[in-house]
Short mmCIF file of C-alpha atoms in Angstrom, two decimals:
data_model
loop_
_atom_site.label_atom_id
_atom_site.label_comp_id
_atom_site.label_asym_id
_atom_site.label_seq_id
_atom_site.Cartn_x
_atom_site.Cartn_y
_atom_site.Cartn_z
CA UNK A 1 42.41 -2.00 -11.12
CA UNK A 2 39.59 0.58 -11.32
CA UNK A 3 36.94 -2.10 -11.81
CA UNK A 4 38.31 -3.97 -8.78
CA UNK A 5 38.13 -0.74 -6.72
CA UNK A 6 34.57 -0.12 -7.91
CA UNK A 7 33.59 -3.65 -6.96
CA UNK A 8 35.03 -3.33 -3.45
CA UNK A 9 33.32 0.07 -3.04
CA UNK A 10 30.01 -1.47 -4.14
CA UNK A 11 30.48 -4.25 -1.60
CA UNK A 12 31.04 -1.66 1.17
CA UNK A 13 27.83 0.28 0.42
CA UNK A 14 25.17 -0.84 2.89
CA UNK A 15 21.78 -2.04 1.70
CA UNK A 16 19.30 0.87 1.76
CA UNK A 17 16.84 0.31 4.60
CA UNK A 18 13.52 2.10 4.65
CA UNK A 19 13.82 5.06 7.06
CA UNK A 20 17.26 3.64 7.93
CA UNK A 21 15.61 0.79 9.87
CA UNK A 22 13.44 -1.63 7.91
CA UNK A 23 15.16 -4.13 5.64
CA UNK A 24 13.79 -5.12 2.23
CA UNK A 25 15.37 -8.58 2.54
CA UNK A 26 13.31 -11.73 3.20
CA UNK A 27 9.97 -10.11 2.34
CA UNK A 28 7.28 -12.11 0.59
CA UNK A 29 3.89 -11.44 -0.98
CA UNK A 30 1.38 -14.08 0.20
CA UNK A 31 -0.71 -13.72 -2.97
CA UNK A 32 1.40 -14.70 -6.01
CA UNK A 33 -1.01 -13.04 -8.46
CA UNK A 34 -0.06 -9.59 -7.10
CA UNK A 35 3.70 -10.21 -7.28
CA UNK A 36 4.22 -8.31 -10.57
CA UNK A 37 2.31 -5.26 -9.34
CA UNK A 38 4.03 -4.69 -5.99
CA UNK A 39 7.57 -3.28 -6.09
CA UNK A 40 9.40 -4.15 -2.87
CA UNK A 41 12.56 -6.00 -4.00
CA UNK A 42 15.93 -5.17 -2.45
CA UNK A 43 17.24 -3.68 -5.73
CA UNK A 44 14.35 -1.17 -5.68
CA UNK A 45 14.92 -0.32 -2.00
CA UNK A 46 14.94 3.32 -0.92
CA UNK A 47 15.86 5.11 2.31
CA UNK A 48 12.90 7.49 2.11
CA UNK A 49 9.70 6.84 0.12
CA UNK A 50 10.07 10.13 -1.78
CA UNK A 51 11.70 9.36 -5.15
CA UNK A 52 10.18 12.29 -7.10
CA UNK A 53 9.94 9.88 -10.04
CA UNK A 54 7.52 10.61 -12.87
CA UNK A 55 5.65 7.36 -12.47
CA UNK A 56 2.40 8.65 -14.00
CA UNK A 57 3.90 9.50 -17.41
CA UNK A 58 3.40 6.08 -18.93
CA UNK A 59 0.65 3.53 -18.45
CA UNK A 60 1.47 0.85 -15.86
CA UNK A 61 4.76 2.50 -14.93
CA UNK A 62 3.47 2.89 -11.37
CA UNK A 63 4.01 -0.88 -11.02
CA UNK A 64 7.71 -0.13 -10.56
CA UNK A 65 7.12 2.54 -7.91
CA UNK A 66 8.22 1.52 -4.38
CA UNK A 67 5.06 0.21 -2.76
CA UNK A 68 5.54 2.24 0.45
CA UNK A 69 5.72 5.41 -1.65
CA UNK A 70 2.33 4.54 -3.12
CA UNK A 71 0.96 4.39 0.43
CA UNK A 72 2.55 7.79 1.16
CA UNK A 73 0.97 9.32 -1.95
CA UNK A 74 -2.41 7.91 -1.03
CA UNK A 75 -2.16 9.58 2.40
CA UNK A 76 -1.97 13.01 0.71
CA UNK A 77 -5.69 13.20 0.18
CA UNK A 78 -8.63 15.49 0.90
CA UNK A 79 -7.84 18.96 -0.45
CA UNK A 80 -6.17 20.43 2.62
CA UNK A 81 -3.44 17.75 2.48
CA UNK A 82 -2.73 17.94 -1.26
CA UNK A 83 0.98 18.09 -2.05
CA UNK A 84 2.15 17.76 1.56
CA UNK A 85 4.33 14.77 0.84
CA UNK A 86 6.81 15.34 3.67
CA UNK A 87 3.91 15.26 6.11
CA UNK A 88 2.68 11.99 4.56
CA UNK A 89 6.20 10.51 4.73
CA UNK A 90 6.35 11.36 8.44
CA UNK A 91 2.89 9.86 9.11
CA UNK A 92 3.90 6.56 7.46
CA UNK A 93 7.23 6.56 9.33
CA UNK A 94 5.47 6.90 12.70
CA UNK A 95 2.88 4.28 11.72
CA UNK A 96 5.64 1.80 10.82
CA UNK A 97 7.36 2.44 14.19
CA UNK A 98 4.08 1.68 15.99
CA UNK A 99 3.51 -1.48 13.92
CA UNK A 100 6.96 -2.78 14.88
CA UNK A 101 6.36 -2.00 18.58
CA UNK A 102 2.96 -3.74 18.55
CA UNK A 103 3.73 -6.81 16.42
CA UNK A 104 7.53 -7.18 16.53
CA UNK A 105 7.48 -7.80 12.76
CA UNK A 106 8.99 -5.93 9.84
CA UNK A 107 6.32 -3.28 9.10
CA UNK A 108 6.88 -3.61 5.34
CA UNK A 109 5.85 -7.29 5.58
CA UNK A 110 2.74 -6.32 7.59
CA UNK A 111 1.87 -3.79 4.86
CA UNK A 112 2.32 -6.41 2.10
CA UNK A 113 0.04 -8.83 3.97
CA UNK A 114 -2.55 -6.06 4.36
CA UNK A 115 -2.54 -5.32 0.62
CA UNK A 116 -3.10 -9.00 -0.21
CA UNK A 117 -6.06 -9.17 2.20
CA UNK A 118 -7.78 -5.92 1.15
CA UNK A 119 -7.99 -6.06 -2.64
CA UNK A 120 -11.44 -7.26 -3.79
CA UNK A 121 -11.17 -10.20 -6.23
CA UNK A 122 -14.61 -9.67 -7.74
CA UNK A 123 -16.60 -6.49 -8.37
CA UNK A 124 -19.78 -5.46 -10.14
CA UNK A 125 -19.98 -3.03 -13.04
CA UNK A 126 -22.93 -1.20 -14.57
CA UNK A 127 -24.00 -2.52 -17.96
CA UNK A 128 -26.67 -0.39 -19.60
CA UNK A 129 -28.28 -0.29 -23.03
CA UNK A 130 -31.31 1.72 -24.21
CA UNK A 131 -32.04 3.04 -20.71
CA UNK A 132 -32.06 -0.40 -19.06
CA UNK A 133 -29.15 -0.67 -16.62
CA UNK A 134 -28.13 -3.67 -14.55
CA UNK A 135 -25.13 -4.77 -12.51
CA UNK A 136 -22.83 -7.46 -13.86
CA UNK A 137 -20.17 -9.27 -11.81
CA UNK A 138 -16.63 -9.04 -13.20
CA UNK A 139 -13.18 -10.24 -12.14
CA UNK A 140 -10.77 -7.58 -10.89
CA UNK A 141 -7.30 -7.22 -12.42
CA UNK A 142 -4.30 -7.59 -10.07
CA UNK A 143 -3.23 -3.95 -10.56
CA UNK A 144 -6.69 -2.67 -9.61
CA UNK A 145 -6.66 -4.96 -6.56
CA UNK A 146 -3.45 -3.31 -5.35
CA UNK A 147 -4.78 0.19 -6.11
CA UNK A 148 -8.08 -0.50 -4.38
CA UNK A 149 -6.37 -2.05 -1.32
CA UNK A 150 -4.13 1.00 -0.80
CA UNK A 151 -7.12 3.32 -1.28
CA UNK A 152 -9.30 1.45 1.22
CA UNK A 153 -6.52 1.26 3.86
CA UNK A 154 -5.77 4.99 3.74
CA UNK A 155 -9.46 5.95 3.60
CA UNK A 156 -10.15 3.82 6.67
CA UNK A 157 -7.25 5.38 8.59
CA UNK A 158 -8.27 8.92 7.59
CA UNK A 159 -11.93 8.43 8.56
CA UNK A 160 -10.97 6.90 11.89
CA UNK A 161 -8.58 9.76 12.75
CA UNK A 162 -11.13 12.50 11.96
CA UNK A 163 -12.44 14.14 15.16
CA UNK A 164 -10.62 11.56 17.23
CA UNK A 165 -8.04 11.87 19.98
CA UNK A 166 -5.88 9.30 18.13
CA UNK A 167 -3.36 10.61 15.61
CA UNK A 168 -3.57 9.58 11.98
CA UNK A 169 -0.32 7.59 12.40
CA UNK A 170 -1.89 5.50 15.17
CA UNK A 171 -5.03 4.96 13.10
CA UNK A 172 -2.96 3.93 10.05
CA UNK A 173 -0.95 1.49 12.18
CA UNK A 174 -4.15 -0.02 13.64
CA UNK A 175 -5.70 -0.33 10.16
CA UNK A 176 -2.59 -2.02 8.69
CA UNK A 177 -2.29 -4.49 11.58
CA UNK A 178 -6.01 -5.38 11.46
CA UNK A 179 -5.92 -5.70 7.66
CA UNK A 180 -2.81 -7.92 7.76
CA UNK A 181 -4.65 -10.22 10.17
CA UNK A 182 -7.72 -10.17 7.89
CA UNK A 183 -9.82 -8.87 10.79
CA UNK A 184 -13.32 -8.14 9.49
CA UNK A 185 -14.39 -6.38 12.69
CA UNK A 186 -11.53 -3.92 13.20
CA UNK A 187 -10.38 -3.25 9.64
CA UNK A 188 -12.36 -0.82 7.46
CA UNK A 189 -10.59 -2.06 4.31
CA UNK A 190 -11.35 -5.76 4.89
CA UNK A 191 -14.99 -4.93 5.71
CA UNK A 192 -15.34 -2.89 2.48
CA UNK A 193 -13.66 -5.63 0.44
CA UNK A 194 -16.14 -8.21 1.76
CA UNK A 195 -19.05 -5.87 0.97
CA UNK A 196 -17.84 -5.37 -2.61
CA UNK A 197 -17.41 -9.13 -3.13
CA UNK A 198 -20.82 -9.86 -1.61
CA UNK A 199 -22.48 -7.36 -3.98
CA UNK A 200 -20.66 -8.96 -6.92
CA UNK A 201 -21.79 -12.48 -5.96
CA UNK A 202 -25.40 -11.19 -5.82
CA UNK A 203 -25.17 -9.77 -9.35
CA UNK A 204 -23.57 -12.75 -11.10
#
């Protein structure tokens, strides 16, 4: 009888929607190679991207971290914003509202598209021996592509908002929309990704 009650209670519990609005159902990652490194499934859904999980304790554990929370953490940068996670959560919430108003899409899906478009697939590394250094083109791992994409998106939004009448939420929304459309002109992250790949092609 208890198990039956538990089952009916579980059926009554609503699916957690991000910020109480955005569903984790029917989302897809356009780039299948990044699928294992982006955690967005409905069973990992959260109401607020603030889990206080110790994701850094073990190598690669951050793969299981909700992907929106990784964006929030990346927004907490430049010394004066260190540790202000509630502020970062609010910024991302407002940005997602603006994305929905402008595009009519689920903002989580727009964010996933942006990540797939902004991670460089090829990079160049410095190989040096006996004082002679040169650049060598290398392939980029899927996890680093996700990390780099999130870093470039938040850096672009932060730089655009500095000394600007636009709020950082508006700049983040603009950056995510432009990146999801793979817009080389408007998106800082896509522009940087193309630069990195161009430099890598030159040093093959």
